[in-house]
Amino acid sequence: AGPATPVQVLGLSEPAVAGDRFVVAPNEKVASKVASTREHWKRVASLGREAHAMSGGAKLEDIFSQIQAGETATLNLVLKADVTGSLEAVTESLRKLERDDVKLSFVHRGVGGVTENDIQLAAASNATILGFNVRPDRKARELADTEHVEIRSYEIIYKLLEDIEAAMLGMLAPEFEEVVTGEAEVREVFGIPKVGKVAGCYVTNGVITRGSKVRFLREGTIIWKGAISSLRRFKDDVREVAAGYECGIGLTDFQDLKSGDIIETFEEREIPRT
């Protein structure tokens, strides 16, 4: 492969990032040893950052009170994004918001959905979780509620930056909160003449309602948003299907269905901040 030629690389344990070096080793033994050594020091550096974050810092909702008290505030963040490019772009944009009285500490940055490990780390370091084009699964949401960890999810970068800046100015006041009302796992995909693809699903949590707003998740990453156009139990059209039952779900203008995908329904509720 010549310069600037795209290639497919197999066997990577995690996504590469801009600036990583690609080095050819004389044999697999040497390559394995070098990789293990680098991974060890990377882990040591990560633990150092986590220990530093756990020694202080504030959540997003508390940052303005620290500024008002005349303290140099540190905002602890766990940042997750859908791809490496998004992760780096969001990180660099957030860095530009730092001021003399407000510093950002990235306790952890990673690619993929928000996990229970992210929740535990955020709880231990008093951090806020920011997700860009990714979502927590049900277990992660339940743990976040138990540990009182704030998860803020975004799909537009300027909205994320606006919220962080508003928190620094003491004007953070989200008008709506997205509440997950149901989750269904795609088990089979069926092709229906004149209709297109329909997802054969098992409802794992809550209630799936026809017409609900939908996020379509693949391995924790949002790949589509829209609404449920049709909902069936066997051959009957139904208004809703509760957890523990199977159903067929048709989505508006979306056909890229795969077994294992998650259909997450949600509604927006007005939650004024007091």
PDB file of C-alpha atoms in Angstrom:
ATOM      1  CA  ALA A   1       0.000   0.000   0.000  1.00  0.00           C
ATOM      2  CA  GLY A   2       1.411   3.338  -1.008  1.00  0.00           C
ATOM      3  CA  PRO A   3       1.083   6.689   0.796  1.00  0.00           C
ATOM      4  CA  ALA A   4      -2.519   7.817   1.465  1.00  0.00           C
ATOM      5  CA  THR A   5      -3.844   4.431   0.308  1.00  0.00           C
ATOM      6  CA  PRO A   6      -6.691   3.127   2.507  1.00  0.00           C
ATOM      7  CA  VAL A   7      -6.158  -0.397   3.830  1.00  0.00           C
ATOM      8  CA  GLN A   8      -8.062  -2.840   6.020  1.00  0.00           C
ATOM      9  CA  VAL A   9      -6.148  -4.074   9.064  1.00  0.00           C
ATOM     10  CA  LEU A  10      -7.299  -7.131  11.010  1.00  0.00           C
ATOM     11  CA  GLY A  11      -6.611  -8.109  14.601  1.00  0.00           C
ATOM     12  CA  LEU A  12      -6.401  -4.722  16.317  1.00  0.00           C
ATOM     13  CA  SER A  13      -7.490  -4.892  19.962  1.00  0.00           C
ATOM     14  CA  GLU A  14      -8.668  -1.254  19.920  1.00  0.00           C
ATOM     15  CA  PRO A  15      -9.069   1.540  17.342  1.00  0.00           C
ATOM     16  CA  ALA A  16      -5.899   3.283  16.227  1.00  0.00           C
ATOM     17  CA  VAL A  17      -5.687   7.039  16.758  1.00  0.00           C
ATOM     18  CA  ALA A  18      -4.090   9.812  14.745  1.00  0.00           C
ATOM     19  CA  GLY A  19      -0.338   9.859  15.371  1.00  0.00           C
ATOM     20  CA  ASP A  20       0.023   6.158  16.167  1.00  0.00           C
ATOM     21  CA  ARG A  21       3.086   4.561  14.585  1.00  0.00           C
ATOM     22  CA  PHE A  22       2.938   1.441  12.429  1.00  0.00           C
ATOM     23  CA  VAL A  23       6.173  -0.495  12.964  1.00  0.00           C
ATOM     24  CA  VAL A  24       7.266  -3.759  11.333  1.00  0.00           C
ATOM     25  CA  ALA A  25       8.911  -6.261  13.713  1.00  0.00           C
ATOM     26  CA  PRO A  26      11.310  -9.043  12.671  1.00  0.00           C
ATOM     27  CA  ASN A  27       8.990 -11.716  14.102  1.00  0.00           C
ATOM     28  CA  GLU A  28       5.781 -12.221  16.086  1.00  0.00           C
ATOM     29  CA  LYS A  29       7.631 -12.761  19.400  1.00  0.00           C
ATOM     30  CA  VAL A  30       9.300  -9.338  19.236  1.00  0.00           C
ATOM     31  CA  ALA A  31       6.058  -7.692  18.098  1.00  0.00           C
ATOM     32  CA  SER A  32       4.154  -9.219  21.029  1.00  0.00           C
ATOM     33  CA  LYS A  33       6.783  -8.094  23.550  1.00  0.00           C
ATOM     34  CA  VAL A  34       6.833  -4.525  22.242  1.00  0.00           C
ATOM     35  CA  ALA A  35       3.022  -4.376  22.230  1.00  0.00           C
ATOM     36  CA  SER A  36       2.822  -5.696  25.816  1.00  0.00           C
ATOM     37  CA  THR A  37       5.397  -3.168  27.052  1.00  0.00           C
ATOM     38  CA  ARG A  38       3.598  -0.259  25.407  1.00  0.00           C
ATOM     39  CA  GLU A  39       0.247  -1.430  26.754  1.00  0.00           C
ATOM     40  CA  HIS A  40       1.736  -1.636  30.268  1.00  0.00           C
ATOM     41  CA  TRP A  41       2.974   1.963  30.232  1.00  0.00           C
ATOM     42  CA  LYS A  42      -0.243   3.165  28.645  1.00  0.00           C
ATOM     43  CA  ARG A  43      -2.167   1.551  31.516  1.00  0.00           C
ATOM     44  CA  VAL A  44       0.178   3.102  34.101  1.00  0.00           C
ATOM     45  CA  ALA A  45      -0.391   6.550  32.590  1.00  0.00           C
ATOM     46  CA  SER A  46      -4.160   5.990  32.573  1.00  0.00           C
ATOM     47  CA  LEU A  47      -4.163   4.974  36.251  1.00  0.00           C
ATOM     48  CA  GLY A  48      -2.174   8.109  37.040  1.00  0.00           C
ATOM     49  CA  ARG A  49      -4.786  10.294  35.369  1.00  0.00           C
ATOM     50  CA  GLU A  50      -7.591   8.513  37.207  1.00  0.00           C
ATOM     51  CA  ALA A  51      -5.855   8.881  40.575  1.00  0.00           C
ATOM     52  CA  HIS A  52      -5.322  12.598  39.918  1.00  0.00           C
ATOM     53  CA  ALA A  53      -8.991  13.042  38.987  1.00  0.00           C
ATOM     54  CA  MET A  54     -10.181  11.196  42.088  1.00  0.00           C
ATOM     55  CA  SER A  55      -8.294  13.652  44.287  1.00  0.00           C
ATOM     56  CA  GLY A  56     -10.631  16.502  43.298  1.00  0.00           C
ATOM     57  CA  GLY A  57     -12.895  17.887  40.640  1.00  0.00           C
ATOM     58  CA  ALA A  58     -16.562  18.620  40.194  1.00  0.00           C
ATOM     59  CA  LYS A  59     -19.527  17.477  38.174  1.00  0.00           C
ATOM     60  CA  LEU A  60     -21.007  19.616  35.427  1.00  0.00           C
ATOM     61  CA  GLU A  61     -23.923  20.794  37.580  1.00  0.00           C
ATOM     62  CA  ASP A  62     -21.578  21.902  40.403  1.00  0.00           C
ATOM     63  CA  ILE A  63     -18.910  23.688  38.396  1.00  0.00           C
ATOM     64  CA  PHE A  64     -20.407  27.211  38.617  1.00  0.00           C
ATOM     65  CA  SER A  65     -20.679  27.120  42.415  1.00  0.00           C
ATOM     66  CA  GLN A  66     -16.927  26.451  42.608  1.00  0.00           C
ATOM     67  CA  ILE A  67     -16.221  29.354  40.267  1.00  0.00           C
ATOM     68  CA  GLN A  68     -18.427  31.663  42.347  1.00  0.00           C
ATOM     69  CA  ALA A  69     -16.536  30.631  45.471  1.00  0.00           C
ATOM     70  CA  GLY A  70     -13.364  31.944  43.858  1.00  0.00           C
ATOM     71  CA  GLU A  71     -11.833  28.494  43.437  1.00  0.00           C
ATOM     72  CA  THR A  72     -10.060  27.137  40.394  1.00  0.00           C
ATOM     73  CA  ALA A  73     -12.606  24.554  39.318  1.00  0.00           C
ATOM     74  CA  THR A  74     -11.749  21.265  37.642  1.00  0.00           C
ATOM     75  CA  LEU A  75     -14.447  19.566  35.597  1.00  0.00           C
ATOM     76  CA  ASN A  76     -13.936  15.797  35.511  1.00  0.00           C
ATOM     77  CA  LEU A  77     -15.184  14.148  32.319  1.00  0.00           C
ATOM     78  CA  VAL A  78     -15.559  10.640  30.950  1.00  0.00           C
ATOM     79  CA  LEU A  79     -15.862  11.102  27.176  1.00  0.00           C
ATOM     80  CA  LYS A  80     -17.191   8.384  24.831  1.00  0.00           C
ATOM     81  CA  ALA A  81     -17.751   8.742  21.082  1.00  0.00           C
ATOM     82  CA  ASP A  82     -18.778   6.619  18.117  1.00  0.00           C
ATOM     83  CA  VAL A  83     -15.459   6.775  16.222  1.00  0.00           C
ATOM     84  CA  THR A  84     -11.897   7.930  16.894  1.00  0.00           C
ATOM     85  CA  GLY A  85     -12.264  10.982  14.641  1.00  0.00           C
ATOM     86  CA  SER A  86     -15.264  12.217  16.629  1.00  0.00           C
ATOM     87  CA  LEU A  87     -13.467  11.539  19.916  1.00  0.00           C
ATOM     88  CA  GLU A  88     -10.465  13.650  18.933  1.00  0.00           C
ATOM     89  CA  ALA A  89     -12.595  16.458  17.471  1.00  0.00           C
ATOM     90  CA  VAL A  90     -14.751  16.722  20.610  1.00  0.00           C
ATOM     91  CA  THR A  91     -11.674  16.582  22.867  1.00  0.00           C
ATOM     92  CA  GLU A  92      -9.908  19.394  21.011  1.00  0.00           C
ATOM     93  CA  SER A  93     -13.055  21.533  20.948  1.00  0.00           C
ATOM     94  CA  LEU A  94     -13.571  21.071  24.695  1.00  0.00           C
ATOM     95  CA  ARG A  95      -9.946  21.990  25.392  1.00  0.00           C
ATOM     96  CA  LYS A  96     -10.580  25.386  23.793  1.00  0.00           C
ATOM     97  CA  LEU A  97     -13.241  26.125  26.439  1.00  0.00           C
ATOM     98  CA  GLU A  98     -10.724  25.984  29.304  1.00  0.00           C
ATOM     99  CA  ARG A  99     -10.151  29.214  31.214  1.00  0.00           C
ATOM    100  CA  ASP A 100      -7.905  30.319  34.058  1.00  0.00           C
ATOM    101  CA  ASP A 101     -10.645  29.463  36.561  1.00  0.00           C
ATOM    102  CA  VAL A 102     -11.936  26.291  34.860  1.00  0.00           C
ATOM    103  CA  LYS A 103      -9.822  23.291  33.880  1.00  0.00           C
ATOM    104  CA  LEU A 104     -10.968  20.096  32.195  1.00  0.00           C
ATOM    105  CA  SER A 105      -9.732  16.687  33.335  1.00  0.00           C
ATOM    106  CA  PHE A 106     -10.434  13.751  31.022  1.00  0.00           C
ATOM    107  CA  VAL A 107     -10.608  10.831  33.432  1.00  0.00           C
ATOM    108  CA  HIS A 108     -11.187   8.513  30.485  1.00  0.00           C
ATOM    109  CA  ARG A 109     -11.744   8.826  26.735  1.00  0.00           C
ATOM    110  CA  GLY A 110     -12.841   5.953  24.544  1.00  0.00           C
ATOM    111  CA  VAL A 111     -14.738   4.722  21.491  1.00  0.00           C
ATOM    112  CA  GLY A 112     -17.994   2.793  21.865  1.00  0.00           C
ATOM    113  CA  GLY A 113     -21.145   2.790  23.974  1.00  0.00           C
ATOM    114  CA  VAL A 114     -21.253   3.898  27.611  1.00  0.00           C
ATOM    115  CA  THR A 115     -20.567   0.843  29.797  1.00  0.00           C
ATOM    116  CA  GLU A 116     -20.892  -0.118  33.453  1.00  0.00           C
ATOM    117  CA  ASN A 117     -17.110   0.355  33.794  1.00  0.00           C
ATOM    118  CA  ASP A 118     -17.519   3.959  32.634  1.00  0.00           C
ATOM    119  CA  ILE A 119     -20.221   4.491  35.262  1.00  0.00           C
ATOM    120  CA  GLN A 120     -18.047   3.042  38.042  1.00  0.00           C
ATOM    121  CA  LEU A 121     -15.100   5.195  37.001  1.00  0.00           C
ATOM    122  CA  ALA A 122     -17.265   8.328  36.852  1.00  0.00           C
ATOM    123  CA  ALA A 123     -18.719   7.578  40.293  1.00  0.00           C
ATOM    124  CA  ALA A 124     -15.257   7.101  41.817  1.00  0.00           C
ATOM    125  CA  SER A 125     -13.860  10.293  40.263  1.00  0.00           C
ATOM    126  CA  ASN A 126     -16.942  12.524  40.632  1.00  0.00           C
ATOM    127  CA  ALA A 127     -17.097  12.878  36.847  1.00  0.00           C
ATOM    128  CA  THR A 128     -19.809  13.644  34.303  1.00  0.00           C
ATOM    129  CA  ILE A 129     -20.141  11.288  31.329  1.00  0.00           C
ATOM    130  CA  LEU A 130     -20.430  12.874  27.894  1.00  0.00           C
ATOM    131  CA  GLY A 131     -21.536  10.602  25.063  1.00  0.00           C
ATOM    132  CA  PHE A 132     -21.262  11.706  21.429  1.00  0.00           C
ATOM    133  CA  ASN A 133     -23.382   9.552  19.089  1.00  0.00           C
ATOM    134  CA  VAL A 134     -23.334   6.726  21.648  1.00  0.00           C
ATOM    135  CA  ARG A 135     -25.753   5.546  24.333  1.00  0.00           C
ATOM    136  CA  PRO A 136     -25.572   3.568  27.591  1.00  0.00           C
ATOM    137  CA  ASP A 137     -27.263   0.183  27.658  1.00  0.00           C
ATOM    138  CA  ARG A 138     -29.971  -0.642  30.225  1.00  0.00           C
ATOM    139  CA  LYS A 139     -27.572  -2.018  32.862  1.00  0.00           C
ATOM    140  CA  ALA A 140     -25.340   1.042  32.556  1.00  0.00           C
ATOM    141  CA  ARG A 141     -28.359   3.369  32.943  1.00  0.00           C
ATOM    142  CA  GLU A 142     -29.553   1.501  36.031  1.00  0.00           C
ATOM    143  CA  LEU A 143     -26.079   1.665  37.598  1.00  0.00           C
ATOM    144  CA  ALA A 144     -25.865   5.380  36.773  1.00  0.00           C
ATOM    145  CA  ASP A 145     -29.144   5.971  38.623  1.00  0.00           C
ATOM    146  CA  THR A 146     -27.874   4.008  41.621  1.00  0.00           C
ATOM    147  CA  GLU A 147     -24.511   5.801  41.701  1.00  0.00           C
ATOM    148  CA  HIS A 148     -26.029   9.219  40.876  1.00  0.00           C
ATOM    149  CA  VAL A 149     -23.812   9.594  37.799  1.00  0.00           C
ATOM    150  CA  GLU A 150     -24.914  12.141  35.200  1.00  0.00           C
ATOM    151  CA  ILE A 151     -24.842  10.958  31.585  1.00  0.00           C
ATOM    152  CA  ARG A 152     -25.323  13.593  28.903  1.00  0.00           C
ATOM    153  CA  SER A 153     -25.748  12.337  25.331  1.00  0.00           C
ATOM    154  CA  TYR A 154     -25.277  14.457  22.212  1.00  0.00           C
ATOM    155  CA  GLU A 155     -25.436  14.068  18.457  1.00  0.00           C
ATOM    156  CA  ILE A 156     -24.434  17.637  17.527  1.00  0.00           C
ATOM    157  CA  ILE A 157     -21.018  18.859  18.645  1.00  0.00           C
ATOM    158  CA  TYR A 158     -21.960  22.529  19.038  1.00  0.00           C
ATOM    159  CA  LYS A 159     -24.811  21.556  21.411  1.00  0.00           C
ATOM    160  CA  LEU A 160     -22.333  19.653  23.574  1.00  0.00           C
ATOM    161  CA  LEU A 161     -20.001  22.652  23.647  1.00  0.00           C
ATOM    162  CA  GLU A 162     -22.881  25.044  24.377  1.00  0.00           C
ATOM    163  CA  ASP A 163     -23.896  23.014  27.436  1.00  0.00           C
ATOM    164  CA  ILE A 164     -20.369  22.894  28.839  1.00  0.00           C
ATOM    165  CA  GLU A 165     -19.922  26.623  28.305  1.00  0.00           C
ATOM    166  CA  ALA A 166     -23.339  27.330  29.836  1.00  0.00           C
ATOM    167  CA  ALA A 167     -22.363  25.304  32.916  1.00  0.00           C
ATOM    168  CA  MET A 168     -19.266  27.467  33.325  1.00  0.00           C
ATOM    169  CA  LEU A 169     -21.456  30.590  33.181  1.00  0.00           C
ATOM    170  CA  GLY A 170     -24.041  29.193  35.587  1.00  0.00           C
ATOM    171  CA  MET A 171     -26.746  29.094  32.915  1.00  0.00           C
ATOM    172  CA  LEU A 172     -27.098  25.345  32.392  1.00  0.00           C
ATOM    173  CA  ALA A 173     -30.821  24.806  32.024  1.00  0.00           C
ATOM    174  CA  PRO A 174     -31.822  21.893  29.802  1.00  0.00           C
ATOM    175  CA  GLU A 175     -35.429  22.209  28.720  1.00  0.00           C
ATOM    176  CA  PHE A 176     -36.039  18.540  28.001  1.00  0.00           C
ATOM    177  CA  GLU A 177     -34.891  15.176  29.276  1.00  0.00           C
ATOM    178  CA  GLU A 178     -34.985  12.084  27.092  1.00  0.00           C
ATOM    179  CA  VAL A 179     -36.570   9.151  28.935  1.00  0.00           C
ATOM    180  CA  VAL A 180     -36.169   5.637  27.540  1.00  0.00           C
ATOM    181  CA  THR A 181     -39.589   3.976  27.371  1.00  0.00           C
ATOM    182  CA  GLY A 182     -38.710   0.626  25.790  1.00  0.00           C
ATOM    183  CA  GLU A 183     -35.989  -1.571  24.327  1.00  0.00           C
ATOM    184  CA  ALA A 184     -36.251  -4.368  21.798  1.00  0.00           C
ATOM    185  CA  GLU A 185     -33.536  -6.629  20.404  1.00  0.00           C
ATOM    186  CA  VAL A 186     -33.615  -7.516  16.718  1.00  0.00           C
ATOM    187  CA  ARG A 187     -33.654 -11.331  16.438  1.00  0.00           C
ATOM    188  CA  GLU A 188     -34.576 -11.825  12.764  1.00  0.00           C
ATOM    189  CA  VAL A 189     -34.994  -9.625   9.674  1.00  0.00           C
ATOM    190  CA  PHE A 190     -37.843 -10.312   7.243  1.00  0.00           C
ATOM    191  CA  GLY A 191     -38.387  -8.964   3.741  1.00  0.00           C
ATOM    192  CA  ILE A 192     -42.024  -8.055   3.065  1.00  0.00           C
ATOM    193  CA  PRO A 193     -43.085  -7.365  -0.554  1.00  0.00           C
ATOM    194  CA  LYS A 194     -44.042  -3.698  -1.167  1.00  0.00           C
ATOM    195  CA  VAL A 195     -43.119  -2.915   2.451  1.00  0.00           C
ATOM    196  CA  GLY A 196     -39.396  -3.596   2.750  1.00  0.00           C
ATOM    197  CA  LYS A 197     -37.533  -5.011   5.723  1.00  0.00           C
ATOM    198  CA  VAL A 198     -39.241  -5.630   9.054  1.00  0.00           C
ATOM    199  CA  ALA A 199     -37.386  -6.418  12.280  1.00  0.00           C
ATOM    200  CA  GLY A 200     -38.523  -9.470  14.195  1.00  0.00           C
ATOM    201  CA  CYS A 201     -37.845  -8.365  17.779  1.00  0.00           C
ATOM    202  CA  TYR A 202     -38.015  -9.443  21.403  1.00  0.00           C
ATOM    203  CA  VAL A 203     -38.947  -6.650  23.808  1.00  0.00           C
ATOM    204  CA  THR A 204     -36.392  -6.753  26.623  1.00  0.00           C
ATOM    205  CA  ASN A 205     -37.461  -3.736  28.676  1.00  0.00           C
ATOM    206  CA  GLY A 206     -40.368  -1.313  29.047  1.00  0.00           C
ATOM    207  CA  VAL A 207     -43.072  -0.986  26.394  1.00  0.00           C
ATOM    208  CA  ILE A 208     -42.669  -0.491  22.646  1.00  0.00           C
ATOM    209  CA  THR A 209     -45.417   1.784  21.287  1.00  0.00           C
ATOM    210  CA  ARG A 210     -46.356   2.409  17.660  1.00  0.00           C
ATOM    211  CA  GLY A 211     -45.375   5.921  16.592  1.00  0.00           C
ATOM    212  CA  SER A 212     -42.707   6.272  19.285  1.00  0.00           C
ATOM    213  CA  LYS A 213     -39.481   8.102  18.608  1.00  0.00           C
ATOM    214  CA  VAL A 214     -36.641   5.636  18.047  1.00  0.00           C
ATOM    215  CA  ARG A 215     -32.874   5.406  18.343  1.00  0.00           C
ATOM    216  CA  PHE A 216     -31.379   2.483  16.443  1.00  0.00           C
ATOM    217  CA  LEU A 217     -28.246   1.207  18.198  1.00  0.00           C
ATOM    218  CA  ARG A 218     -25.521  -1.092  16.957  1.00  0.00           C
ATOM    219  CA  GLU A 219     -22.972  -2.042  19.642  1.00  0.00           C
ATOM    220  CA  GLY A 220     -23.971   1.032  21.644  1.00  0.00           C
ATOM    221  CA  THR A 221     -23.551   3.461  18.739  1.00  0.00           C
ATOM    222  CA  ILE A 222     -26.479   5.455  17.353  1.00  0.00           C
ATOM    223  CA  ILE A 223     -26.752   4.767  13.626  1.00  0.00           C
ATOM    224  CA  TRP A 224     -30.250   6.134  12.962  1.00  0.00           C
ATOM    225  CA  LYS A 225     -33.060   8.118  14.577  1.00  0.00           C
ATOM    226  CA  GLY A 226     -36.684   8.157  13.491  1.00  0.00           C
ATOM    227  CA  ALA A 227     -40.017   6.631  14.436  1.00  0.00           C
ATOM    228  CA  ILE A 228     -41.842   3.289  14.459  1.00  0.00           C
ATOM    229  CA  SER A 229     -44.088   3.093  11.402  1.00  0.00           C
ATOM    230  CA  SER A 230     -45.652  -0.325  12.092  1.00  0.00           C
ATOM    231  CA  LEU A 231     -45.964  -2.679  15.057  1.00  0.00           C
ATOM    232  CA  ARG A 232     -47.339  -6.215  14.862  1.00  0.00           C
ATOM    233  CA  ARG A 233     -47.939  -9.227  17.064  1.00  0.00           C
ATOM    234  CA  PHE A 234     -48.114 -12.188  14.693  1.00  0.00           C
ATOM    235  CA  LYS A 235     -50.487 -10.918  11.942  1.00  0.00           C
ATOM    236  CA  ASP A 236     -52.261  -8.300  14.022  1.00  0.00           C
ATOM    237  CA  ASP A 237     -51.512  -4.595  14.109  1.00  0.00           C
ATOM    238  CA  VAL A 238     -51.121  -3.533  17.741  1.00  0.00           C
ATOM    239  CA  ARG A 239     -50.627  -0.248  19.566  1.00  0.00           C
ATOM    240  CA  GLU A 240     -48.005  -1.478  22.024  1.00  0.00           C
ATOM    241  CA  VAL A 241     -45.986  -4.533  23.050  1.00  0.00           C
ATOM    242  CA  ALA A 242     -44.670  -5.052  26.599  1.00  0.00           C
ATOM    243  CA  ALA A 243     -41.414  -6.616  27.794  1.00  0.00           C
ATOM    244  CA  GLY A 244     -41.222 -10.392  27.424  1.00  0.00           C
ATOM    245  CA  TYR A 245     -43.124 -10.554  24.126  1.00  0.00           C
ATOM    246  CA  GLU A 246     -42.087 -10.821  20.481  1.00  0.00           C
ATOM    247  CA  CYS A 247     -43.191  -8.438  17.772  1.00  0.00           C
ATOM    248  CA  GLY A 248     -42.507  -7.166  14.279  1.00  0.00           C
ATOM    249  CA  ILE A 249     -41.283  -3.568  13.973  1.00  0.00           C
ATOM    250  CA  GLY A 250     -41.198  -1.474  10.831  1.00  0.00           C
ATOM    251  CA  LEU A 251     -39.165   1.750  10.856  1.00  0.00           C
ATOM    252  CA  THR A 252     -39.653   4.887   8.789  1.00  0.00           C
ATOM    253  CA  ASP A 253     -37.066   5.180   6.002  1.00  0.00           C
ATOM    254  CA  PHE A 254     -34.581   2.700   7.486  1.00  0.00           C
ATOM    255  CA  GLN A 255     -33.665  -0.703   6.064  1.00  0.00           C
ATOM    256  CA  ASP A 256     -30.169  -1.488   7.411  1.00  0.00           C
ATOM    257  CA  LEU A 257     -31.414  -4.031   9.958  1.00  0.00           C
ATOM    258  CA  LYS A 258     -29.177  -6.697  11.508  1.00  0.00           C
ATOM    259  CA  SER A 259     -29.666  -9.367  14.141  1.00  0.00           C
ATOM    260  CA  GLY A 260     -28.429  -8.156  17.542  1.00  0.00           C
ATOM    261  CA  ASP A 261     -29.236  -4.483  16.924  1.00  0.00           C
ATOM    262  CA  ILE A 262     -31.194  -2.617  19.600  1.00  0.00           C
ATOM    263  CA  ILE A 263     -34.295  -0.526  18.980  1.00  0.00           C
ATOM    264  CA  GLU A 264     -34.640   2.016  21.799  1.00  0.00           C
ATOM    265  CA  THR A 265     -37.822   4.082  22.090  1.00  0.00           C
ATOM    266  CA  PHE A 266     -37.866   7.327  24.035  1.00  0.00           C
ATOM    267  CA  GLU A 267     -39.885  10.423  24.783  1.00  0.00           C
ATOM    268  CA  GLU A 268     -38.881  13.961  25.685  1.00  0.00           C
ATOM    269  CA  ARG A 269     -40.165  15.319  28.975  1.00  0.00           C
ATOM    270  CA  GLU A 270     -39.839  18.938  30.025  1.00  0.00           C
ATOM    271  CA  ILE A 271     -37.649  19.053  33.137  1.00  0.00           C
ATOM    272  CA  PRO A 272     -37.023  22.631  34.292  1.00  0.00           C
ATOM    273  CA  ARG A 273     -33.824  22.983  36.332  1.00  0.00           C
ATOM    274  CA  THR A 274     -34.404  24.578  39.751  1.00  0.00           C
TER     275      THR A 274
END
